[in-house]
CSV table of C-alpha atoms in Angstrom, one decimal:
chain,number,residue,atom,x,y,z
A,32,UNK,CA,-69.1,-31.2,223.9
A,33,UNK,CA,-72.0,-28.8,223.5
A,34,UNK,CA,-71.2,-25.1,223.4
A,35,UNK,CA,-72.3,-23.1,226.4
A,36,UNK,CA,-74.4,-24.8,229.0
A,37,UNK,CA,-77.1,-26.2,226.7
A,38,UNK,CA,-77.3,-29.5,224.9
A,39,UNK,CA,-77.9,-29.7,221.1
A,40,UNK,CA,-81.3,-30.3,219.8
A,41,UNK,CA,-79.9,-32.8,217.2
A,42,UNK,CA,-76.6,-34.4,216.7
A,43,UNK,CA,-75.8,-36.1,213.4
A,44,UNK,CA,-73.0,-38.4,214.3
A,45,UNK,CA,-70.3,-40.2,212.3
A,46,UNK,CA,-71.2,-39.0,208.8
A,47,UNK,CA,-69.1,-37.9,205.9
A,48,UNK,CA,-69.8,-34.2,205.3
A,49,UNK,CA,-69.9,-32.8,201.8
A,50,UNK,CA,-70.3,-29.2,202.8
A,51,UNK,CA,-71.7,-27.5,199.6
A,52,UNK,CA,-68.6,-25.5,198.8
A,53,UNK,CA,-67.0,-28.0,196.4
A,54,UNK,CA,-64.2,-28.8,199.0
A,55,UNK,CA,-63.2,-32.4,199.7
A,56,UNK,CA,-65.5,-34.5,201.9
A,57,UNK,CA,-64.5,-35.1,205.5
A,58,UNK,CA,-65.7,-37.1,208.4
A,59,UNK,CA,-67.5,-34.8,210.9
A,60,UNK,CA,-70.4,-34.7,213.3
A,61,UNK,CA,-73.0,-31.9,212.8
A,62,UNK,CA,-74.8,-30.3,215.7
A,63,UNK,CA,-78.1,-28.4,215.4
A,64,UNK,CA,-79.9,-26.1,217.7
A,65,UNK,CA,-83.0,-24.0,217.1
A,66,UNK,CA,-83.0,-24.8,213.4
A,67,UNK,CA,-79.4,-23.8,212.8
A,68,UNK,CA,-76.1,-25.6,212.5
A,69,UNK,CA,-74.0,-24.6,215.5
A,70,UNK,CA,-71.0,-27.0,215.3
A,71,UNK,CA,-69.3,-29.2,212.7
A,72,UNK,CA,-66.3,-31.4,213.6
A,73,UNK,CA,-65.4,-34.1,216.2
A,74,UNK,CA,-68.2,-33.7,218.7
A,75,UNK,CA,-67.6,-37.0,220.6
A,76,UNK,CA,-69.1,-36.8,224.1
A,77,UNK,CA,-71.5,-34.0,223.1
A,78,UNK,CA,-75.0,-34.1,224.6
A,79,UNK,CA,-78.0,-33.9,222.4
A,80,UNK,CA,-81.8,-34.3,222.8
A,81,UNK,CA,-81.6,-36.6,219.8
A,82,UNK,CA,-78.6,-38.3,218.2
A,83,UNK,CA,-78.9,-39.7,214.7
A,84,UNK,CA,-76.2,-42.2,213.6
A,85,UNK,CA,-75.3,-41.3,210.0
A,86,UNK,CA,-72.1,-43.3,209.7
A,87,UNK,CA,-71.5,-44.6,206.2
A,88,UNK,CA,-73.7,-41.9,204.8
A,89,UNK,CA,-73.1,-38.5,203.1
A,90,UNK,CA,-74.3,-35.4,205.0
A,91,UNK,CA,-74.9,-32.6,202.5
A,92,UNK,CA,-76.8,-29.3,202.5
A,93,UNK,CA,-80.4,-29.8,201.5
A,94,UNK,CA,-80.8,-29.5,197.7
A,95,UNK,CA,-82.1,-26.2,196.3
A,96,UNK,CA,-84.4,-26.6,193.3
A,97,UNK,CA,-83.3,-23.5,191.4
A,98,UNK,CA,-86.1,-23.8,188.8
A,99,UNK,CA,-89.4,-25.0,190.2
A,100,UNK,CA,-93.0,-24.6,189.3
A,101,UNK,CA,-94.3,-25.6,192.7
A,102,UNK,CA,-96.1,-22.2,193.2
A,103,UNK,CA,-99.5,-23.9,193.9
A,104,UNK,CA,-98.2,-27.3,194.9
A,105,UNK,CA,-96.7,-26.0,198.1
A,106,UNK,CA,-100.2,-25.0,199.2
A,107,UNK,CA,-102.2,-27.7,197.5
A,108,UNK,CA,-100.0,-30.7,198.3
A,109,UNK,CA,-97.8,-29.3,201.2
A,110,UNK,CA,-96.2,-32.7,202.0
A,111,UNK,CA,-94.2,-32.1,198.7
A,112,UNK,CA,-93.3,-35.8,198.4
A,113,UNK,CA,-91.7,-35.5,194.9
A,114,UNK,CA,-89.2,-33.1,196.3
A,115,UNK,CA,-88.5,-34.2,199.9
A,116,UNK,CA,-88.0,-37.8,198.7
A,117,UNK,CA,-85.0,-36.7,196.6
A,118,UNK,CA,-83.4,-34.4,199.2
A,119,UNK,CA,-84.9,-31.0,198.2
A,120,UNK,CA,-85.3,-28.6,201.1
A,121,UNK,CA,-85.9,-25.3,199.1
A,122,UNK,CA,-87.8,-24.6,195.9
A,123,UNK,CA,-87.5,-21.4,193.8
A,124,UNK,CA,-90.9,-20.8,192.2
A,125,UNK,CA,-92.3,-18.3,189.7
A,126,UNK,CA,-90.0,-19.3,186.8
A,127,UNK,CA,-90.6,-18.9,183.0
A,128,UNK,CA,-92.6,-15.7,183.5
A,129,UNK,CA,-95.3,-17.6,185.4
A,130,UNK,CA,-96.2,-16.8,189.0
A,131,UNK,CA,-99.4,-17.2,191.0
A,132,UNK,CA,-99.1,-13.7,192.3
A,133,UNK,CA,-100.1,-11.0,191.8
A,134,UNK,CA,-103.2,-12.3,189.9
A,135,UNK,CA,-106.7,-13.1,191.3
A,136,UNK,CA,-108.7,-14.9,188.7
A,137,UNK,CA,-111.5,-17.4,188.5
A,138,UNK,CA,-111.4,-20.5,186.2
A,139,UNK,CA,-108.6,-21.8,184.0
A,140,UNK,CA,-105.9,-19.5,182.8
A,141,UNK,CA,-104.4,-19.0,179.3
A,142,UNK,CA,-101.3,-21.2,178.5
A,143,UNK,CA,-98.8,-21.4,180.0
A,144,UNK,CA,-100.3,-19.9,183.2
A,145,UNK,CA,-102.6,-23.0,183.2
A,146,UNK,CA,-99.5,-25.1,184.1
A,147,UNK,CA,-99.9,-23.9,187.7
A,148,UNK,CA,-103.5,-25.1,188.0
A,149,UNK,CA,-106.3,-23.0,189.4
A,150,UNK,CA,-104.6,-21.3,192.3
A,151,UNK,CA,-104.7,-17.7,191.1
A,152,UNK,CA,-106.2,-16.3,194.2
A,153,UNK,CA,-103.5,-14.0,195.4
A,154,UNK,CA,-103.7,-10.3,194.5
A,155,UNK,CA,-100.3,-9.6,195.8
A,156,UNK,CA,-97.0,-11.3,196.8
A,157,UNK,CA,-97.8,-10.4,200.4
A,158,UNK,CA,-100.9,-12.5,200.2
A,159,UNK,CA,-99.1,-15.4,198.6
A,160,UNK,CA,-96.3,-15.2,201.2
A,161,UNK,CA,-98.9,-15.0,204.1
A,162,UNK,CA,-100.7,-18.2,202.8
A,163,UNK,CA,-97.4,-20.1,202.9
A,164,UNK,CA,-96.6,-18.8,206.4
A,165,UNK,CA,-100.1,-19.7,207.6
A,166,UNK,CA,-99.9,-23.2,206.2
A,167,UNK,CA,-96.2,-24.1,205.9
A,168,UNK,CA,-95.2,-26.9,203.4
A,169,UNK,CA,-92.4,-29.4,203.9
A,170,UNK,CA,-90.0,-27.3,201.9
A,171,UNK,CA,-88.8,-23.7,202.0
A,172,UNK,CA,-90.1,-21.4,199.3
A,173,UNK,CA,-88.5,-18.5,197.4
A,174,UNK,CA,-90.3,-17.0,194.5
A,175,UNK,CA,-89.9,-14.8,191.5
A,176,UNK,CA,-92.6,-12.5,190.0
A,177,UNK,CA,-93.6,-13.5,186.5
A,178,UNK,CA,-93.7,-11.2,183.5
A,179,UNK,CA,-96.3,-13.3,181.7
A,180,UNK,CA,-98.5,-13.1,184.8
A,181,UNK,CA,-98.2,-9.3,184.9
A,182,UNK,CA,-99.1,-9.1,181.2
A,183,UNK,CA,-102.2,-11.1,181.7
A,184,UNK,CA,-103.1,-9.0,184.7
A,185,UNK,CA,-102.5,-5.6,183.1
A,186,UNK,CA,-103.3,-6.1,179.4
A,187,UNK,CA,-106.6,-7.0,177.7
A,188,UNK,CA,-104.7,-8.1,174.6
A,189,UNK,CA,-101.4,-9.8,175.3
A,190,UNK,CA,-100.7,-10.4,171.6
A,191,UNK,CA,-99.4,-6.8,171.2
A,192,UNK,CA,-96.7,-4.6,172.6
A,193,UNK,CA,-97.6,-3.0,176.0
A,194,UNK,CA,-98.5,0.6,176.1
A,195,UNK,CA,-96.6,3.1,178.3
A,196,UNK,CA,-99.4,3.0,180.9
A,197,UNK,CA,-99.4,-0.8,180.9
A,198,UNK,CA,-95.6,-0.8,181.3
A,199,UNK,CA,-95.9,1.7,184.2
A,200,UNK,CA,-98.5,-0.5,185.9
A,201,UNK,CA,-96.4,-3.7,185.5
A,202,UNK,CA,-93.3,-1.8,186.7
A,203,UNK,CA,-95.2,-0.8,189.9
A,204,UNK,CA,-96.3,-4.5,190.3
A,205,UNK,CA,-92.6,-5.5,190.2
A,206,UNK,CA,-91.6,-2.9,192.7
A,207,UNK,CA,-94.4,-4.0,195.1
A,208,UNK,CA,-93.6,-7.7,194.7
A,209,UNK,CA,-89.9,-7.0,195.5
A,210,UNK,CA,-90.9,-5.1,198.6
A,211,UNK,CA,-93.2,-8.0,199.6
A,212,UNK,CA,-90.6,-10.7,199.2
A,213,UNK,CA,-90.1,-11.6,195.6
A,214,UNK,CA,-86.6,-12.9,194.8
A,215,UNK,CA,-86.6,-11.1,191.4
A,216,UNK,CA,-88.4,-11.2,188.1
A,217,UNK,CA,-88.7,-14.0,185.5
A,218,UNK,CA,-89.6,-13.7,181.9
A,219,UNK,CA,-90.9,-16.2,179.3
A,220,UNK,CA,-90.9,-14.4,176.0
A,221,UNK,CA,-91.0,-17.9,174.4
A,222,UNK,CA,-94.6,-18.1,175.4
A,223,UNK,CA,-97.6,-16.5,173.7
A,224,UNK,CA,-98.6,-14.1,176.6
A,225,UNK,CA,-95.1,-12.4,176.3
A,226,UNK,CA,-94.0,-13.2,172.8
A,227,UNK,CA,-95.0,-9.7,171.6
A,228,UNK,CA,-93.0,-8.0,174.4
A,229,UNK,CA,-90.1,-6.1,173.2
A,230,UNK,CA,-86.6,-5.9,174.8
A,231,UNK,CA,-87.4,-2.3,175.8
A,232,UNK,CA,-90.6,-3.4,177.5
A,233,UNK,CA,-88.8,-6.0,179.6
A,234,UNK,CA,-86.1,-3.6,180.6
A,235,UNK,CA,-88.7,-0.9,181.6
A,236,UNK,CA,-90.9,-3.3,183.5
A,237,UNK,CA,-87.9,-4.8,185.4
A,238,UNK,CA,-86.4,-1.4,186.3
A,239,UNK,CA,-87.1,-1.8,190.0
A,240,UNK,CA,-84.5,-4.6,190.1
A,241,UNK,CA,-81.8,-2.1,189.6
A,242,UNK,CA,-82.8,0.0,192.6
A,243,UNK,CA,-84.0,-2.7,195.0
A,244,UNK,CA,-81.9,-5.7,194.1
A,245,UNK,CA,-83.0,-9.1,192.7
A,246,UNK,CA,-82.2,-11.5,189.9
A,247,UNK,CA,-83.5,-11.7,186.3
A,248,UNK,CA,-84.3,-15.2,185.2
A,249,UNK,CA,-85.4,-15.9,181.7
A,250,UNK,CA,-87.0,-18.6,179.6
A,251,UNK,CA,-85.4,-17.1,176.5
A,252,UNK,CA,-87.3,-16.2,173.3
A,253,UNK,CA,-85.8,-19.1,171.4
A,254,UNK,CA,-83.8,-22.2,172.3
A,255,UNK,CA,-83.5,-23.5,168.7
A,256,UNK,CA,-82.3,-22.0,165.5
A,257,UNK,CA,-82.2,-18.5,167.0
A,258,UNK,CA,-80.7,-19.5,170.3
A,259,UNK,CA,-77.7,-17.2,169.9
A,260,UNK,CA,-79.9,-14.2,169.2
A,261,UNK,CA,-81.9,-15.0,172.3
A,262,UNK,CA,-78.8,-15.2,174.4
A,263,UNK,CA,-77.6,-11.8,173.2
A,264,UNK,CA,-81.0,-10.3,174.0
A,265,UNK,CA,-80.9,-11.8,177.5
A,266,UNK,CA,-77.4,-10.4,178.1
A,267,UNK,CA,-78.4,-7.0,176.9
A,268,UNK,CA,-81.3,-6.9,179.3
A,269,UNK,CA,-79.2,-8.0,182.2
A,270,UNK,CA,-76.5,-5.4,181.4
A,271,UNK,CA,-79.1,-2.6,181.0
A,272,UNK,CA,-80.6,-3.5,184.4
A,273,UNK,CA,-77.1,-4.2,186.0
A,274,UNK,CA,-78.5,-7.3,187.7
A,275,UNK,CA,-77.5,-11.0,187.8
A,276,UNK,CA,-79.0,-13.1,185.0
A,277,UNK,CA,-80.1,-16.7,185.1
A,278,UNK,CA,-80.6,-18.5,181.8
A,279,UNK,CA,-83.4,-20.9,182.6
A,280,UNK,CA,-83.2,-24.6,181.7
A,281,UNK,CA,-80.5,-24.0,179.1
A,282,UNK,CA,-80.7,-26.3,176.2
A,283,UNK,CA,-80.5,-26.4,172.4
A,284,UNK,CA,-83.5,-28.0,170.7
A,285,UNK,CA,-84.1,-29.6,167.3
A,286,UNK,CA,-81.8,-32.1,165.5
A,287,UNK,CA,-80.3,-29.3,163.4
A,288,UNK,CA,-79.1,-27.6,166.6
A,289,UNK,CA,-77.6,-30.6,168.4
A,290,UNK,CA,-74.0,-29.8,169.4
A,291,UNK,CA,-74.5,-26.1,169.5
A,292,UNK,CA,-74.1,-26.0,173.2
A,293,UNK,CA,-70.3,-25.6,172.4
A,294,UNK,CA,-71.2,-22.3,170.8
A,295,UNK,CA,-73.7,-21.1,173.5
A,296,UNK,CA,-71.5,-22.0,176.4
A,297,UNK,CA,-68.5,-20.3,174.9
A,298,UNK,CA,-70.6,-17.1,174.6
A,299,UNK,CA,-71.9,-17.4,178.2
A,300,UNK,CA,-68.4,-18.1,179.5
A,301,UNK,CA,-67.1,-14.9,177.7
A,302,UNK,CA,-70.1,-12.8,179.0
A,303,UNK,CA,-69.5,-13.9,182.5
A,304,UNK,CA,-66.2,-12.0,182.5
A,305,UNK,CA,-68.1,-8.8,182.2
A,306,UNK,CA,-71.5,-9.4,184.0
A,307,UNK,CA,-73.1,-11.8,186.4
A,308,UNK,CA,-74.6,-14.6,184.4
A,309,UNK,CA,-75.3,-18.3,185.2
A,310,UNK,CA,-77.7,-21.0,184.1
A,311,UNK,CA,-79.7,-23.9,185.3
A,312,UNK,CA,-80.3,-27.3,183.7
A,313,UNK,CA,-82.2,-30.5,184.3
A,314,UNK,CA,-80.5,-33.8,183.6
A,315,UNK,CA,-82.7,-35.2,180.8
A,316,UNK,CA,-82.7,-34.9,177.0
A,317,UNK,CA,-86.5,-34.3,176.8
A,318,UNK,CA,-88.4,-31.1,177.8
A,319,UNK,CA,-91.9,-30.6,179.0
A,320,UNK,CA,-94.3,-27.7,178.7
A,321,UNK,CA,-97.6,-26.8,177.1
A,322,UNK,CA,-98.4,-28.6,173.9
A,323,UNK,CA,-97.8,-26.3,170.9
A,324,UNK,CA,-98.8,-27.6,167.5
A,325,UNK,CA,-96.2,-25.4,165.8
A,326,UNK,CA,-93.4,-27.4,167.5
A,327,UNK,CA,-94.6,-30.8,166.3
A,328,UNK,CA,-92.4,-30.9,163.2
A,329,UNK,CA,-89.1,-30.4,165.0
A,330,UNK,CA,-89.7,-33.4,167.3
A,331,UNK,CA,-89.4,-37.1,166.5
A,332,UNK,CA,-91.5,-38.1,169.5
A,333,UNK,CA,-94.0,-36.2,171.7
A,334,UNK,CA,-95.7,-37.7,174.7
A,335,UNK,CA,-98.9,-36.1,176.0
A,336,UNK,CA,-98.8,-35.4,179.7
A,337,UNK,CA,-102.4,-34.1,180.0
A,338,UNK,CA,-105.2,-32.9,177.8
A,339,UNK,CA,-108.4,-31.2,178.9
A,340,UNK,CA,-110.7,-32.4,176.1
A,341,UNK,CA,-109.0,-35.9,175.9
A,342,UNK,CA,-107.8,-36.8,179.4
A,343,UNK,CA,-107.4,-40.4,178.3
A,344,UNK,CA,-104.5,-39.2,176.1
A,345,UNK,CA,-102.2,-38.8,179.1
A,346,UNK,CA,-99.2,-41.0,178.6
A,347,UNK,CA,-99.9,-41.6,174.9
A,348,UNK,CA,-97.6,-40.6,172.1
A,349,UNK,CA,-98.8,-38.0,169.6
A,350,UNK,CA,-97.9,-40.1,166.6
A,351,UNK,CA,-100.0,-43.0,167.9
A,352,UNK,CA,-103.0,-40.8,168.4
A,353,UNK,CA,-102.6,-39.2,165.0
A,354,UNK,CA,-102.6,-42.7,163.5
A,355,UNK,CA,-105.7,-43.7,165.4
A,356,UNK,CA,-107.5,-40.5,164.4
A,357,UNK,CA,-106.4,-40.7,160.8
A,358,UNK,CA,-104.9,-37.2,160.8
A,359,UNK,CA,-101.6,-35.5,160.8
A,360,UNK,CA,-99.6,-35.0,164.0
A,361,UNK,CA,-100.3,-31.3,163.9
A,362,UNK,CA,-104.0,-31.8,163.6
A,363,UNK,CA,-103.9,-34.3,166.5
A,364,UNK,CA,-102.1,-31.7,168.6
A,365,UNK,CA,-104.7,-29.1,167.8
A,366,UNK,CA,-107.5,-31.5,168.8
A,367,UNK,CA,-105.8,-32.1,172.1
A,368,UNK,CA,-105.6,-28.5,173.2
A,369,UNK,CA,-105.3,-27.2,175.9
A,370,UNK,CA,-102.7,-29.9,176.7
A,371,UNK,CA,-99.2,-30.5,178.0
A,372,UNK,CA,-96.4,-32.6,176.4
A,373,UNK,CA,-93.0,-34.1,176.8
A,374,UNK,CA,-90.8,-33.2,173.8
A,375,UNK,CA,-88.0,-35.6,172.9
A,376,UNK,CA,-86.0,-32.8,171.3
A,377,UNK,CA,-82.5,-32.6,172.8
A,378,UNK,CA,-79.2,-34.5,172.6
A,379,UNK,CA,-77.6,-36.1,175.7
A,380,UNK,CA,-74.2,-34.8,174.5
A,381,UNK,CA,-75.5,-31.2,174.9
A,382,UNK,CA,-77.0,-32.1,178.3
A,383,UNK,CA,-73.7,-33.4,179.6
A,384,UNK,CA,-71.8,-30.4,178.2
A,385,UNK,CA,-74.3,-28.0,179.9
A,386,UNK,CA,-74.3,-29.9,183.2
A,387,UNK,CA,-70.5,-29.7,183.2
A,388,UNK,CA,-70.4,-25.9,182.7
A,389,UNK,CA,-69.0,-24.3,185.8
A,390,UNK,CA,-71.9,-21.9,186.3
A,391,UNK,CA,-74.7,-24.5,185.9
A,392,UNK,CA,-77.1,-24.9,188.8
A,393,UNK,CA,-79.5,-27.8,189.0
A,394,UNK,CA,-83.3,-27.2,188.6
A,395,UNK,CA,-86.0,-29.7,188.0
A,396,UNK,CA,-88.5,-27.6,186.0
A,397,UNK,CA,-91.0,-30.2,187.2
A,398,UNK,CA,-94.8,-29.8,187.1
A,399,UNK,CA,-96.8,-31.3,190.0
A,400,UNK,CA,-100.2,-30.9,188.4
A,401,UNK,CA,-99.5,-32.9,185.2
A,402,UNK,CA,-101.5,-36.1,184.7
A,403,UNK,CA,-98.3,-37.9,183.5
A,404,UNK,CA,-95.4,-35.8,184.7
A,405,UNK,CA,-91.9,-35.7,183.3
A,406,UNK,CA,-89.7,-37.9,185.5
A,407,UNK,CA,-87.6,-34.9,186.4
A,408,UNK,CA,-90.3,-34.0,189.0
A,409,UNK,CA,-89.2,-37.0,191.1
A,410,UNK,CA,-85.8,-37.8,189.8
A,411,UNK,CA,-83.7,-34.8,189.0
A,412,UNK,CA,-81.3,-34.6,192.0
A,413,UNK,CA,-80.6,-38.3,192.5
A,414,UNK,CA,-80.1,-38.6,188.7
A,415,UNK,CA,-77.3,-35.9,188.8
A,416,UNK,CA,-75.7,-37.8,191.7
A,417,UNK,CA,-76.2,-41.3,190.6
A,418,UNK,CA,-76.3,-41.3,186.8
A,419,UNK,CA,-74.2,-38.4,185.7
A,420,UNK,CA,-71.9,-38.3,188.7
A,421,UNK,CA,-71.3,-41.8,189.9
A,422,UNK,CA,-72.0,-43.8,186.8
A,423,UNK,CA,-70.8,-41.5,184.0
A,424,UNK,CA,-68.1,-39.7,186.0
A,425,UNK,CA,-69.2,-36.3,184.7
A,426,UNK,CA,-68.1,-34.7,187.9
A,427,UNK,CA,-67.2,-35.6,191.5
A,428,UNK,CA,-69.7,-36.0,194.3
A,429,UNK,CA,-68.4,-32.7,195.8
A,430,UNK,CA,-68.9,-30.9,192.6
A,431,UNK,CA,-72.4,-32.4,192.0
A,432,UNK,CA,-73.5,-31.3,195.5
A,433,UNK,CA,-72.1,-27.8,195.0
A,434,UNK,CA,-74.2,-27.4,191.9
A,435,UNK,CA,-77.3,-28.3,193.9
A,436,UNK,CA,-76.6,-26.3,197.0
A,437,UNK,CA,-73.8,-23.7,197.5
A,438,UNK,CA,-73.7,-22.5,193.9
A,439,UNK,CA,-77.5,-22.0,193.9
A,440,UNK,CA,-77.6,-20.3,197.2
A,441,UNK,CA,-74.8,-18.0,196.1
A,442,UNK,CA,-76.3,-17.1,192.7
A,443,UNK,CA,-79.8,-16.7,194.1
A,444,UNK,CA,-78.6,-14.7,197.1
A,445,UNK,CA,-80.1,-17.1,199.6
A,446,UNK,CA,-78.6,-16.1,203.0
A,447,UNK,CA,-77.0,-18.8,205.2
A,448,UNK,CA,-78.2,-21.7,202.9
A,449,UNK,CA,-76.5,-24.2,200.7
A,450,UNK,CA,-73.6,-24.9,203.0
A,451,UNK,CA,-72.8,-26.9,206.1
A,452,UNK,CA,-71.2,-24.5,208.5
A,453,UNK,CA,-72.0,-22.9,211.9
A,454,UNK,CA,-74.7,-20.3,211.5
A,455,UNK,CA,-76.3,-21.8,208.4
A,456,UNK,CA,-79.9,-23.1,208.3
A,457,UNK,CA,-80.0,-26.8,209.2
A,458,UNK,CA,-81.4,-27.9,205.9
A,459,UNK,CA,-79.8,-31.2,205.2
A,460,UNK,CA,-79.9,-34.2,202.8
A,461,UNK,CA,-78.4,-37.5,204.0
A,462,UNK,CA,-77.9,-40.2,201.5
A,463,UNK,CA,-75.9,-43.3,200.5
A,464,UNK,CA,-73.4,-42.2,197.8
A,465,UNK,CA,-73.1,-45.8,196.5
A,466,UNK,CA,-76.8,-46.4,195.9
A,467,UNK,CA,-78.4,-43.0,195.3
A,468,UNK,CA,-80.2,-43.1,191.9
A,469,UNK,CA,-83.4,-42.0,190.3
A,470,UNK,CA,-86.1,-44.5,189.5
A,471,UNK,CA,-88.6,-42.3,187.7
A,472,UNK,CA,-89.0,-43.0,184.0
A,473,UNK,CA,-91.2,-41.7,181.3
A,474,UNK,CA,-93.4,-44.8,181.6
A,475,UNK,CA,-93.4,-44.7,185.4
A,476,UNK,CA,-92.6,-41.1,186.3
A,477,UNK,CA,-93.8,-41.0,190.0
A,478,UNK,CA,-91.2,-43.4,191.4
A,479,UNK,CA,-89.2,-42.2,194.4
A,480,UNK,CA,-85.4,-42.4,194.2
A,481,UNK,CA,-83.2,-45.0,195.9
A,482,UNK,CA,-80.6,-44.0,198.5
A,483,UNK,CA,-82.1,-40.9,200.1
A,484,UNK,CA,-82.1,-41.8,203.8
A,485,UNK,CA,-82.9,-38.6,205.8
A,486,UNK,CA,-83.9,-35.0,205.0
A,487,UNK,CA,-84.1,-32.1,207.5
A,488,UNK,CA,-85.5,-28.7,207.1
A,489,UNK,CA,-84.6,-26.2,209.9
A,490,UNK,CA,-83.4,-29.3,211.9
A,491,UNK,CA,-86.8,-31.0,211.6
A,492,UNK,CA,-87.0,-34.4,209.8
A,493,UNK,CA,-89.2,-34.3,206.7
A,494,UNK,CA,-87.9,-37.7,205.4
A,495,UNK,CA,-86.7,-40.3,207.9
A,496,UNK,CA,-85.4,-43.8,207.0
A,497,UNK,CA,-86.7,-43.5,203.5
A,498,UNK,CA,-90.2,-42.3,204.3
A,499,UNK,CA,-92.0,-39.0,204.8
A,500,UNK,CA,-92.6,-37.9,208.4
A,501,UNK,CA,-95.5,-35.6,207.7
A,502,UNK,CA,-93.6,-32.6,209.2
A,503,UNK,CA,-94.0,-29.3,207.5
A,504,UNK,CA,-91.3,-27.0,208.8
A,505,UNK,CA,-90.8,-25.0,205.6
A,506,UNK,CA,-90.9,-21.2,205.5
A,507,UNK,CA,-91.1,-18.4,202.9
A,508,UNK,CA,-87.6,-17.1,202.4
A,509,UNK,CA,-87.1,-13.3,202.5
A,510,UNK,CA,-83.6,-12.9,204.0
A,511,UNK,CA,-81.8,-12.5,200.6
A,512,UNK,CA,-78.3,-11.3,200.3
A,513,UNK,CA,-77.9,-8.1,198.3
A,514,UNK,CA,-81.4,-6.8,198.7
A,515,UNK,CA,-81.7,-3.1,199.6
A,516,UNK,CA,-85.3,-3.4,200.6
A,517,UNK,CA,-86.4,-3.9,204.3
């Protein structure tokens, strides 16, 4: 029965709990009060203001999107349908060196900052955090501060190495962001605004992480021919800072590199013996980012997701446009800029191998503002459960859930999240294990998944009986494990 003299706010009765630790599933009731889980077990006879029958369903921790770009979406489209419909309750924003804060700017931004839209109106992380707290979305938000954003803020010319004064200014920005609630720092030396940044610059700018705590997440300098060199650089930066490293959306791109995940994962496995390093991955063999003409030749197919000068090109393939325009694919790409694209550039064997790596978290890397988004925006988590888990048998349901919840919370240092246990936040995803599957495709990317029945954030339903409730109980997360700041 209910503990103490008070009834529970919500009782989830008769479900099968997969608790986010990787341990075997078990039949158990879950009781919630004031946004927290207060009891898990046989609670027959307990009193509750609301009882939800979840028999025949899996009760799991809400999924944590370890690699999101929802920085502006959580404010612009706070219902967050692409995420809640697949069981996501928390998003980690500010990845790939791109964060909305601290940058106040009018008009469109340089690539890849333009991937976040026109929301650059926050001169500090405190302002960004306050905006979310004043108008909460349907999901919880954690955020990194982006090195690309800092370079655009502090440097008139980002095509060169930063001066000592510019490094000092960026370092101060990092320190302030950490004090104001940033989870850590992300870099994107793959992208033009940070390509000229040296390893020494990154270490110097990120120095406050060593003192104040936080993670270092990196979209590495290269994921193709020089992927091993990029991994070594990332490991050196993490070691110099003595902080946990996240290798963002790990992959190996280009036909000549297919299969090299054997090599990259062996190195990361070896490195993990000496330093804290993990990675995230999305369950698709195509990537998506800004259109870069110099990448055209290493891809068989490229689909345009958006183009400012040619909006009608959204959803079209570059080779078809080039044929219509009687030009080369590279010339067509240059004509489309600024634009975004899906690159069919990876091998599913590598995707499976990376997903199977014991330190791989799941992150969507989805972009809400794209005209024709990559299907990962709507389908990532059900695809892991239904396609790679149930259909292909890549891992058990318990392991799949762990990679989306407990592992992510542990690696990101998110306190009392990612597990079903007394004291944890009542962020929950409840689904049918036999039917859960993604429906989003490259042709129809905005299709909600099948099988996600109910989703709760802090004990409040955001998705009920397969439909959005309109509730927005999300919060900005600041209670991070391991932080030394107040």
